[in-house]
XYZ file of C-alpha atoms in Angstrom:
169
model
C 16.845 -6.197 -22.080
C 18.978 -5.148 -24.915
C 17.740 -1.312 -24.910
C 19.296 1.722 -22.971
C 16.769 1.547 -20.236
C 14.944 -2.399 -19.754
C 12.321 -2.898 -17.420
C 12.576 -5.846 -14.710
C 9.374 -7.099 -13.204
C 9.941 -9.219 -10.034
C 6.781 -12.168 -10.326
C 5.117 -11.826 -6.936
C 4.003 -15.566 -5.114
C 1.695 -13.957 -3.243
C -0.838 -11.313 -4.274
C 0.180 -8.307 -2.869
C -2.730 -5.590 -2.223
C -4.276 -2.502 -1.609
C -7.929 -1.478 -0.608
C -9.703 1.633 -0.523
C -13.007 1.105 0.711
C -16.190 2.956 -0.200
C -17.231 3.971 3.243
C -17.103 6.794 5.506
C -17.741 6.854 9.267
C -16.518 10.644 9.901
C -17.158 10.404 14.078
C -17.267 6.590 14.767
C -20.679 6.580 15.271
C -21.274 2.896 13.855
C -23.563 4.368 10.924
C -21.608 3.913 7.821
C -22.221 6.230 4.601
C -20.735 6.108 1.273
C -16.930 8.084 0.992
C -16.851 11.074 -0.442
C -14.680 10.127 -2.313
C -15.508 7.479 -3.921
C -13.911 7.520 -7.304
C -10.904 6.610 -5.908
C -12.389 3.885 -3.886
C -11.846 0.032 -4.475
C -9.061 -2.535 -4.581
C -5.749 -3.241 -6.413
C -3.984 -6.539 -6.827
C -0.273 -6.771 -7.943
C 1.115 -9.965 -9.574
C 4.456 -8.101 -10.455
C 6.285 -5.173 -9.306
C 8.950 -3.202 -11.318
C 11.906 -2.688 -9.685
C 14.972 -1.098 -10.693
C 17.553 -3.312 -10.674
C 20.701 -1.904 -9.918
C 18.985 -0.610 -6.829
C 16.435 -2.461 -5.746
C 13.538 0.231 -5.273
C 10.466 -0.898 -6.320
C 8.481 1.658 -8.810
C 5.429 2.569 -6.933
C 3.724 3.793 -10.057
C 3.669 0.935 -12.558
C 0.766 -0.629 -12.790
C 1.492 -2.908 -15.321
C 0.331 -5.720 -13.645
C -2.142 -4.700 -11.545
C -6.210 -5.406 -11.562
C -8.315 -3.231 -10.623
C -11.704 -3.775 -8.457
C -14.543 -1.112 -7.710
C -14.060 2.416 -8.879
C -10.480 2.399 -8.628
C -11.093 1.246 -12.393
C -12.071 4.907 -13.607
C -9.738 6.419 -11.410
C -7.164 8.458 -12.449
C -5.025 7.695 -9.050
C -5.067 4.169 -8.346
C -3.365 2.750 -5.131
C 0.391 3.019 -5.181
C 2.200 0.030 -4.598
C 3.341 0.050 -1.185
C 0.625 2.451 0.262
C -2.893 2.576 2.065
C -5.606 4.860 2.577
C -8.975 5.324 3.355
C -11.309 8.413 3.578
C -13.386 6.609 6.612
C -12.844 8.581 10.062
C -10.834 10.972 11.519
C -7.933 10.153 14.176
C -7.223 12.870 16.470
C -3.624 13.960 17.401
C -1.938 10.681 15.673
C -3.620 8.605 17.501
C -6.051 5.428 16.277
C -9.630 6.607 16.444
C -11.611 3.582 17.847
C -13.345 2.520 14.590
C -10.585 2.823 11.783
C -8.189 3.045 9.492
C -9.849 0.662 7.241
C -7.492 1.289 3.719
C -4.815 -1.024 4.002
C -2.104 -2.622 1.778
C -0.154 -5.849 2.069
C 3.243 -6.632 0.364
C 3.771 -9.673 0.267
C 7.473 -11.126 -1.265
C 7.982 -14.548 0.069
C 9.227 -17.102 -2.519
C 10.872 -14.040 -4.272
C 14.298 -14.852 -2.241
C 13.437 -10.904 -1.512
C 12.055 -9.315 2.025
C 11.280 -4.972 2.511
C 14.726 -3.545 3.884
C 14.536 -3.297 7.770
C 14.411 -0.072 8.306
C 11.695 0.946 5.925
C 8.770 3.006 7.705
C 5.744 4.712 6.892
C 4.506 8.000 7.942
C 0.589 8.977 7.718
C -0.892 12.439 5.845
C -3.833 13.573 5.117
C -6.688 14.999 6.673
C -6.395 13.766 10.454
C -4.493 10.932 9.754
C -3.269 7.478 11.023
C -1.126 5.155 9.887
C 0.147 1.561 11.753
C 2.369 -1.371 10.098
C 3.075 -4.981 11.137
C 5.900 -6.998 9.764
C 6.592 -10.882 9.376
C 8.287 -13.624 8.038
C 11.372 -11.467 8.432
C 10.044 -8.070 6.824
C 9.109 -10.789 3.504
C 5.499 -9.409 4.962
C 4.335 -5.980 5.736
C 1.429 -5.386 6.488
C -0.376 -1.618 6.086
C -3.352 0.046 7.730
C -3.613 3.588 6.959
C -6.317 6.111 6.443
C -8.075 9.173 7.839
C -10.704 11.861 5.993
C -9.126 11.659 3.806
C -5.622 10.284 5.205
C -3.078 8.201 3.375
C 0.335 6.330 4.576
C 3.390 7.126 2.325
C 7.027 5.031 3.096
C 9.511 7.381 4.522
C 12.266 6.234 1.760
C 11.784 4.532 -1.229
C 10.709 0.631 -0.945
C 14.133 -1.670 -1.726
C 14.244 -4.833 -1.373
C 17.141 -6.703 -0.471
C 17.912 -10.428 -0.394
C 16.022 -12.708 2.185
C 18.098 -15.809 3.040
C 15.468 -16.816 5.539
C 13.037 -17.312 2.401
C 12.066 -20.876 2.642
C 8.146 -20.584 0.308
């Protein structure tokens, strides 16, 4: 703390999560096959997140304290906090094919005192993309599903956090 520029870590409760799986169902057809891209495939837990302090965004890169599961291990592009994707099917015009997204990614802040400002949303890219989110607790709980072929879900502003008085873990 005593340097020009300290680094604040916010101890999460909950695990907070992302997962990539390693499968790929291009048309919905119900016959799964192995992603092409599977290097970047796996899971990510989160016991801490950096924020910066004097505004409250979270740092989507550090992975400090974060374990990784699968390939995501080798990878050089591990799952952002804050972010999902998947490289299973394809979703046509925006819409939710009937058999995916299957990448998702929870945040999770209860017992931090700390919920995901209100208005924070998430938009989907990639490669005929979808992307759908589901709050609770009071935004202390988001919950991400994202993913295409290869599609991704990115917030639309940075993730802040802002004091939860409802936060009662």
């Amino acid at each position: 703390m005593e340097t020009e520029t300290p680094t604040e870590y916010i101890t999460l409760k909950h695990p907070n999560m992302g997962e990539n799986p390693d499968k790929s169902d291009r048309d919905c057809t119900g016959h799964t096959t192995r992603s092409r891209f599977g290097k970047n495939t796996g899971k990510i837990v989160y016991t801490k997140v950096r924020i910066h302090i004097l505004t409250m965004v979270a740092d989507e890169y550090d992975v400090t304290f974060a374990k990784y599961y699968g390939k995501l291990k080798q990878s050089k592009k591990p799952i952002r906090f804050g972010h999902a994707r998947d490289q299973y099917t394809k979703h046509y015009k925006r819409k939710k094919s009937k058999c995916g997204p299957i990448g998702t990614f929870d945040i999770d802040m209860r017992g931090t005192g700390l919920k995901v400002d209100d208005n924070l949303t998430w938009l989907p890219f990639g490669i005929k993309p979808y992307a759908e989110w589901s709050r609770e607790y009071a935004n202390a709980t988001v919950h991400l599903r994202c993913g295409g072929f290869g599609g991704w879900c990115l917030p639309m502003e940075l993730i802040t956090f802002v004091p939860n008085p409802n936060d009662i873990y």
